[in-house]
Coordinates of C-alpha atoms in Angstrom, one line a residue:
M1 CA 0.0 0.0 0.0
P2 CA 1.4 3.4 -0.9
S3 CA 2.5 5.4 2.1
R4 CA 4.5 8.4 3.3
V5 CA 8.0 7.6 4.2
V6 CA 10.9 9.6 5.6
V7 CA 14.4 8.3 4.7
K8 CA 17.5 9.6 6.5
I9 CA 20.9 9.3 4.9
G10 CA 24.0 10.3 6.9
S11 CA 27.2 12.0 5.8
S12 CA 29.4 8.9 5.7
S13 CA 27.0 7.4 3.0
L14 CA 27.1 10.5 0.8
T15 CA 30.7 11.8 1.0
T16 CA 34.2 10.5 0.7
P17 CA 36.4 9.9 3.8
E18 CA 38.6 12.7 2.8
G19 CA 35.7 15.1 2.3
G20 CA 33.7 16.0 -0.8
L21 CA 30.6 14.5 -2.3
N22 CA 30.5 10.9 -3.5
A23 CA 28.7 11.4 -6.8
A24 CA 28.1 7.7 -7.4
A25 CA 26.4 7.4 -4.0
I26 CA 24.1 10.3 -4.5
Q27 CA 23.1 8.9 -7.9
F28 CA 22.5 5.5 -6.3
Y29 CA 20.3 6.8 -3.5
A30 CA 18.4 9.1 -5.9
S31 CA 17.6 6.0 -8.0
E32 CA 16.5 4.0 -5.0
L33 CA 14.2 6.8 -3.7
A34 CA 12.8 7.3 -7.2
Q35 CA 11.9 3.6 -7.2
L36 CA 9.8 4.3 -4.0
T37 CA 7.9 7.1 -5.8
Q38 CA 7.3 4.8 -8.8
E39 CA 5.6 2.4 -6.3
G40 CA 3.3 5.3 -5.3
H41 CA 5.0 6.3 -2.0
E42 CA 5.4 9.9 -0.9
V43 CA 9.1 10.3 -0.1
L44 CA 10.9 12.8 2.1
L45 CA 14.7 12.8 2.3
V46 CA 16.6 13.9 5.4
S47 CA 20.1 14.3 4.2
S48 CA 23.3 15.1 6.1
G49 CA 26.5 16.0 4.3
A50 CA 26.7 19.8 4.0
V51 CA 29.7 20.2 6.3
A52 CA 31.5 17.2 4.9
A53 CA 30.9 18.3 1.4
G54 CA 32.1 21.8 1.9
F55 CA 35.1 21.8 4.2
R56 CA 37.7 20.8 1.6
K57 CA 36.2 23.3 -0.9
I58 CA 37.1 26.2 1.3
G59 CA 40.6 25.0 2.2
Y60 CA 40.2 23.2 5.6
P61 CA 42.5 20.2 5.7
A62 CA 40.1 18.2 7.9
K63 CA 36.5 18.4 9.1
P64 CA 36.4 21.6 11.2
R65 CA 35.6 21.5 14.9
L66 CA 34.9 25.2 15.7
L67 CA 31.3 26.3 15.2
H68 CA 32.0 29.2 12.8
E69 CA 34.2 27.0 10.7
K70 CA 31.5 24.3 10.5
Q71 CA 28.9 27.0 9.5
A72 CA 31.2 28.3 6.8
A73 CA 31.7 24.8 5.4
A74 CA 28.0 24.1 5.6
A75 CA 27.2 27.3 3.6
V76 CA 29.4 26.0 0.7
G77 CA 28.6 22.3 1.1
Q78 CA 24.8 22.7 1.2
A79 CA 24.8 24.4 -2.2
L80 CA 26.9 21.6 -3.6
L81 CA 24.7 18.9 -2.0
M82 CA 21.5 20.3 -3.5
E83 CA 23.1 20.8 -6.9
S84 CA 24.0 17.1 -6.9
Y85 CA 20.5 16.0 -5.7
Q86 CA 18.8 18.2 -8.3
A87 CA 20.8 16.6 -11.1
A88 CA 20.4 13.1 -9.7
F89 CA 16.6 13.3 -9.3
A90 CA 16.2 15.0 -12.6
G91 CA 17.5 11.9 -14.3
H92 CA 14.4 10.2 -13.0
G93 CA 12.0 13.0 -13.9
L94 CA 11.8 14.2 -10.3
T95 CA 12.4 17.6 -8.7
A96 CA 14.1 18.1 -5.4
A97 CA 13.3 21.0 -3.0
Q98 CA 15.6 22.3 -0.3
I99 CA 14.2 22.7 3.3
L100 CA 16.5 23.9 6.0
L101 CA 15.2 23.6 9.6
T102 CA 16.5 24.5 13.1
R103 CA 15.4 23.5 16.5
T104 CA 13.5 26.8 16.8
D105 CA 11.4 25.9 13.8
F106 CA 10.0 23.1 15.8
S107 CA 9.8 24.8 19.2
N108 CA 7.7 27.6 17.7
R109 CA 4.4 25.9 16.8
K110 CA 3.5 28.5 14.2
R111 CA 6.7 28.0 12.3
M112 CA 6.4 24.3 12.6
N113 CA 2.9 24.4 11.1
N114 CA 4.2 26.6 8.3
A115 CA 7.0 24.1 7.5
S116 CA 4.4 21.2 7.6
L117 CA 2.1 23.0 5.2
T118 CA 5.0 23.7 2.8
I119 CA 6.0 20.1 2.8
E120 CA 2.4 19.0 2.2
E121 CA 2.2 21.2 -0.9
L122 CA 5.6 19.9 -2.2
L123 CA 4.4 16.3 -1.8
K124 CA 1.1 17.1 -3.5
Q125 CA 3.1 18.4 -6.5
G126 CA 5.3 15.3 -6.6
V127 CA 8.4 17.0 -5.4
I128 CA 11.0 15.3 -3.2
P129 CA 11.7 17.5 -0.1
V130 CA 15.4 17.3 0.8
I131 CA 15.6 18.3 4.5
N132 CA 18.7 19.2 6.5
E133 CA 19.5 21.2 9.6
N134 CA 20.3 24.8 8.8
D135 CA 23.9 24.5 10.1
T136 CA 24.8 28.0 9.0
V137 CA 22.5 29.7 11.5
S138 CA 22.2 27.0 14.2
V139 CA 23.9 27.6 17.5
D140 CA 25.4 24.8 19.6
E141 CA 22.8 25.1 22.4
L142 CA 19.9 24.6 20.0
K143 CA 21.4 22.2 17.5
F144 CA 19.8 18.8 17.0
G145 CA 23.3 17.3 17.3
D146 CA 22.6 15.0 14.4
N147 CA 20.0 14.4 11.7
D148 CA 18.7 11.3 13.3
T149 CA 16.7 13.4 15.7
L150 CA 15.7 15.7 12.9
S151 CA 14.4 12.8 10.9
A152 CA 12.2 11.6 13.8
L153 CA 10.8 15.0 14.4
V154 CA 10.0 15.4 10.7
A155 CA 8.4 12.0 10.5
N156 CA 6.1 12.8 13.4
M157 CA 5.4 16.3 12.1
V158 CA 4.2 15.1 8.7
R159 CA 2.5 12.0 10.2
A160 CA 4.7 9.6 8.1
R161 CA 3.9 5.9 8.0
H162 CA 7.6 4.9 8.0
L163 CA 11.0 6.2 9.1
I164 CA 14.0 4.6 7.6
I165 CA 17.4 5.5 9.1
L166 CA 20.3 4.3 6.9
T167 CA 23.7 3.5 8.5
D168 CA 26.8 1.5 7.8
M169 CA 25.6 -1.1 10.3
N170 CA 22.9 -3.5 9.3
G171 CA 20.9 -3.0 12.5
L172 CA 21.4 -3.4 16.2
Y173 CA 23.3 -6.4 17.6
T174 CA 23.6 -8.1 21.0
A175 CA 27.3 -7.1 20.8
D176 CA 29.6 -5.3 18.3
P177 CA 29.7 -7.8 15.4
R178 CA 33.1 -6.3 14.3
K179 CA 34.6 -7.5 17.6
N180 CA 32.4 -10.5 18.6
P181 CA 31.5 -13.2 16.0
E182 CA 28.8 -14.5 18.4
A183 CA 26.8 -11.2 18.1
V184 CA 23.2 -11.7 17.0
R185 CA 21.2 -9.1 15.1
F186 CA 17.8 -8.0 16.5
Q187 CA 15.2 -8.4 13.8
E188 CA 12.6 -6.4 15.7
I189 CA 12.5 -4.5 19.0
E190 CA 9.2 -3.7 20.6
E191 CA 10.5 -1.3 23.3
I192 CA 13.7 0.7 23.6
T193 CA 14.8 0.0 27.2
E194 CA 18.0 1.0 29.1
E195 CA 19.3 -2.5 28.3
I196 CA 18.8 -1.8 24.6
Y197 CA 20.7 1.5 25.0
G198 CA 23.5 -0.4 26.7
L199 CA 24.1 -2.3 23.5
A200 CA 24.6 0.9 21.4
G201 CA 28.1 2.1 20.7
G202 CA 29.5 5.6 20.8
S203 CA 30.0 8.2 18.2
G204 CA 29.8 7.6 14.5
S205 CA 32.2 7.9 11.6
S206 CA 34.8 10.7 11.2
V207 CA 32.6 12.6 8.7
G208 CA 29.4 12.2 10.6
T209 CA 28.1 12.9 14.1
G210 CA 25.6 10.2 14.8
G211 CA 26.2 6.8 16.3
M212 CA 23.8 4.0 17.1
R213 CA 22.7 5.7 20.4
S214 CA 21.5 8.8 18.6
K215 CA 19.5 6.5 16.2
L216 CA 17.9 4.8 19.2
D217 CA 16.9 8.2 20.5
A218 CA 15.3 9.0 17.1
A219 CA 13.5 5.7 17.1
K220 CA 12.1 6.3 20.5
I221 CA 10.8 9.7 19.5
A222 CA 9.3 8.4 16.3
T223 CA 7.7 5.3 17.7
R224 CA 6.1 7.2 20.6
G225 CA 4.5 9.3 17.9
G226 CA 3.2 6.3 16.1
V227 CA 5.8 6.0 13.4
P228 CA 7.6 2.6 13.0
V229 CA 11.3 2.8 12.4
F230 CA 13.9 0.8 10.4
I231 CA 17.6 1.2 11.2
G232 CA 20.0 -0.6 8.9
R233 CA 21.8 -0.7 5.5
A234 CA 20.4 -0.2 2.0
D235 CA 23.5 0.1 -0.1
Q236 CA 22.5 -2.5 -2.6
P237 CA 19.8 -2.1 -5.3
G238 CA 16.3 -2.9 -4.1
E239 CA 17.2 -2.9 -0.4
L240 CA 15.5 0.3 0.4
L241 CA 12.2 -1.0 -1.0
R242 CA 12.7 -4.3 0.9
A243 CA 13.2 -2.3 4.1
L244 CA 10.0 -0.5 3.5
K245 CA 8.2 -3.8 3.0
G246 CA 9.5 -5.1 6.3
N247 CA 12.3 -7.5 5.2
G248 CA 15.3 -5.1 5.0
N249 CA 18.9 -5.6 6.1
G250 CA 18.5 -4.1 9.6
T251 CA 16.4 -3.9 12.7
R252 CA 12.7 -2.8 12.9
F253 CA 11.3 -0.8 15.9
A254 CA 7.6 -1.2 16.5
T255 CA 5.3 1.7 17.5
Q256 CA 4.3 2.0 21.1
L257 CA 0.9 0.7 22.1
S258 CA -0.2 4.1 23.3
T259 CA 1.0 6.8 20.9
L260 CA 1.2 10.4 21.8
P261 CA -1.1 13.1 20.3
M262 CA 0.7 15.8 18.4
K263 CA 0.4 18.3 21.2
K264 CA 2.3 16.0 23.6
Q265 CA 4.9 15.1 20.9
W266 CA 5.6 18.8 20.5
L267 CA 5.8 19.3 24.3
G268 CA 8.1 16.4 24.8
F269 CA 10.4 16.4 21.8
M270 CA 10.1 19.7 19.9
S271 CA 9.7 22.4 22.5
S272 CA 12.6 24.3 24.0
P273 CA 12.3 24.7 27.8
F274 CA 12.7 28.2 29.3
G275 CA 13.5 27.0 32.8
T276 CA 13.8 24.1 35.2
L277 CA 11.8 23.1 38.3
I278 CA 13.3 20.7 40.9
V279 CA 10.6 18.7 42.7
D280 CA 10.6 16.6 45.8
D281 CA 10.1 12.8 45.9
G282 CA 6.4 13.0 46.6
A283 CA 5.7 15.3 43.7
E284 CA 7.8 13.0 41.4
K285 CA 5.8 10.0 42.5
A286 CA 2.5 11.9 41.9
L287 CA 3.6 12.9 38.4
L288 CA 4.9 9.6 37.4
H289 CA 2.5 7.2 38.9
G290 CA -0.5 9.1 40.3
G291 CA -1.7 10.9 37.3
H292 CA -1.7 14.2 39.3
S293 CA -0.8 17.8 38.5
L294 CA 2.3 19.5 39.9
L295 CA 1.4 21.8 42.9
P296 CA 3.6 24.5 44.5
V297 CA 4.0 22.4 47.6
G298 CA 6.0 19.9 45.6
V299 CA 8.5 22.3 44.1
K300 CA 11.8 22.6 45.9
S301 CA 13.6 25.1 43.7
M302 CA 13.6 26.6 40.2
E303 CA 16.1 27.9 37.6
G304 CA 15.7 30.3 34.7
H305 CA 13.3 33.1 33.7
F306 CA 10.0 32.2 32.2
Q307 CA 6.5 33.5 31.6
L308 CA 3.1 32.0 32.1
G309 CA 2.5 29.5 29.3
D310 CA 6.2 28.7 28.7
V311 CA 7.6 25.2 28.7
V312 CA 9.8 24.1 31.6
E313 CA 11.8 21.0 32.4
V314 CA 11.0 19.1 35.6
M315 CA 13.8 17.3 37.4
N316 CA 13.9 15.3 40.7
S317 CA 16.2 16.0 43.6
R318 CA 18.9 13.8 41.9
R319 CA 18.8 16.1 38.8
E320 CA 17.2 13.3 36.7
R321 CA 14.7 14.5 34.1
V322 CA 11.2 13.6 35.0
G323 CA 9.3 15.4 32.2
R324 CA 8.2 18.7 30.7
G325 CA 5.1 20.9 31.1
I326 CA 3.5 24.2 30.4
V327 CA 3.8 26.4 33.5
N328 CA 0.9 28.4 34.9
Y329 CA 3.1 31.0 36.7
D330 CA 5.9 33.3 35.6
S331 CA 9.2 32.7 37.3
E332 CA 8.9 35.8 39.6
Q333 CA 5.5 34.8 40.9
L334 CA 6.5 31.1 41.3
Q335 CA 9.6 32.1 43.3
H336 CA 7.3 33.5 46.0
I337 CA 5.1 30.4 46.4
I338 CA 7.6 27.5 46.2
G339 CA 6.8 24.8 48.8
M340 CA 3.5 26.5 49.8
S341 CA 0.2 24.6 50.3
T342 CA -2.9 25.5 48.3
R343 CA -4.2 27.5 51.3
E344 CA -0.9 29.4 51.6
V345 CA -0.9 30.2 47.9
L346 CA -4.4 31.7 48.0
A347 CA -3.5 33.7 51.0
A348 CA -0.3 35.0 49.4
L349 CA -1.6 35.7 45.9
G350 CA -5.3 36.0 46.2
E351 CA -7.0 35.2 42.9
V352 CA -4.7 33.1 40.6
H353 CA -5.0 31.9 37.0
R354 CA -4.6 28.2 38.2
L355 CA -3.6 26.6 41.4
E356 CA -1.4 24.0 39.7
V357 CA 2.1 24.9 38.7
I358 CA 1.7 22.4 35.8
H359 CA -1.7 20.9 35.0
R360 CA -1.7 17.2 34.1
D361 CA -3.2 17.9 30.6
E362 CA -0.1 20.2 29.9
W363 CA 2.4 17.5 31.0
I364 CA 4.5 14.8 29.4
T365 CA 6.5 12.2 31.3
L366 CA 10.0 11.7 29.9
K367 CA 11.7 9.5 32.5

């Protein structure tokens, strides 16, 4: 059945180890993606490679480490990347469109909706959206870190039916198969637990930023939003289509039984917190297991400056993340009522917008 699919391809698959684009690889993946469109699927491509494509072109001897150098390399490399995609897709009668996104484009719901509408129109017209992080303007504090996370957010935003994350490993193993010949590949994983994370390695290749752990993070985001995920290889003809049909060279990740509505997805994975609340053990238990709202009496301390309606992170006394929520007080007002009972809050403030610091309906658990 035709469906909407997001395919993420990393830097190491598109560029040479020394830097610069691998023209044959881009031609190959364009052909594989074109095959999906011929089967009736709507295809979105999340493509890394701008920095790796550009750093040699402007004279850097190796992939840059400083932010302004990466941004300069990306400014050159992104143009080269899109030029190559345009030519490769044109050979199959397809048009590619460039979409550059930042974390702010997701945290601002109006901008996210605008991006979503643009993508919808491109798909309607049979265009292949080629999406990348806007490295030239992104700052370290707000960067996705890798395009694995970006691909998951895009998949959830456009309500894709599939997310395929391509890598040089054919899925997740019980151990590193390059070191342990007894390692066994997982065909399907129903839940991404701490034990599963423990099987993931560290960073990725010298030209990319993403390792298996970042891909698991992406799979967790996507599956909680109702999008099944495939992580693996598709560097042979027809493998991408086989991955889409469920028998690819990798590991499948099933969707969660209870998927999150878009508002909760935005709150948990797309929003940018303006502050942090530290809560006591009782409040943590009430939020995690009791289905309750967060009251002032459960707040021990706070950090940051925020307004009523902003998103804040909630942590326990051990500085472990519990979740996120939309706060009903500004930081100045909340500072005066931390630890107070409901009666004390009413006595101190009189009439209030809401008694809860965070209402249960405006909360998502992330622990």
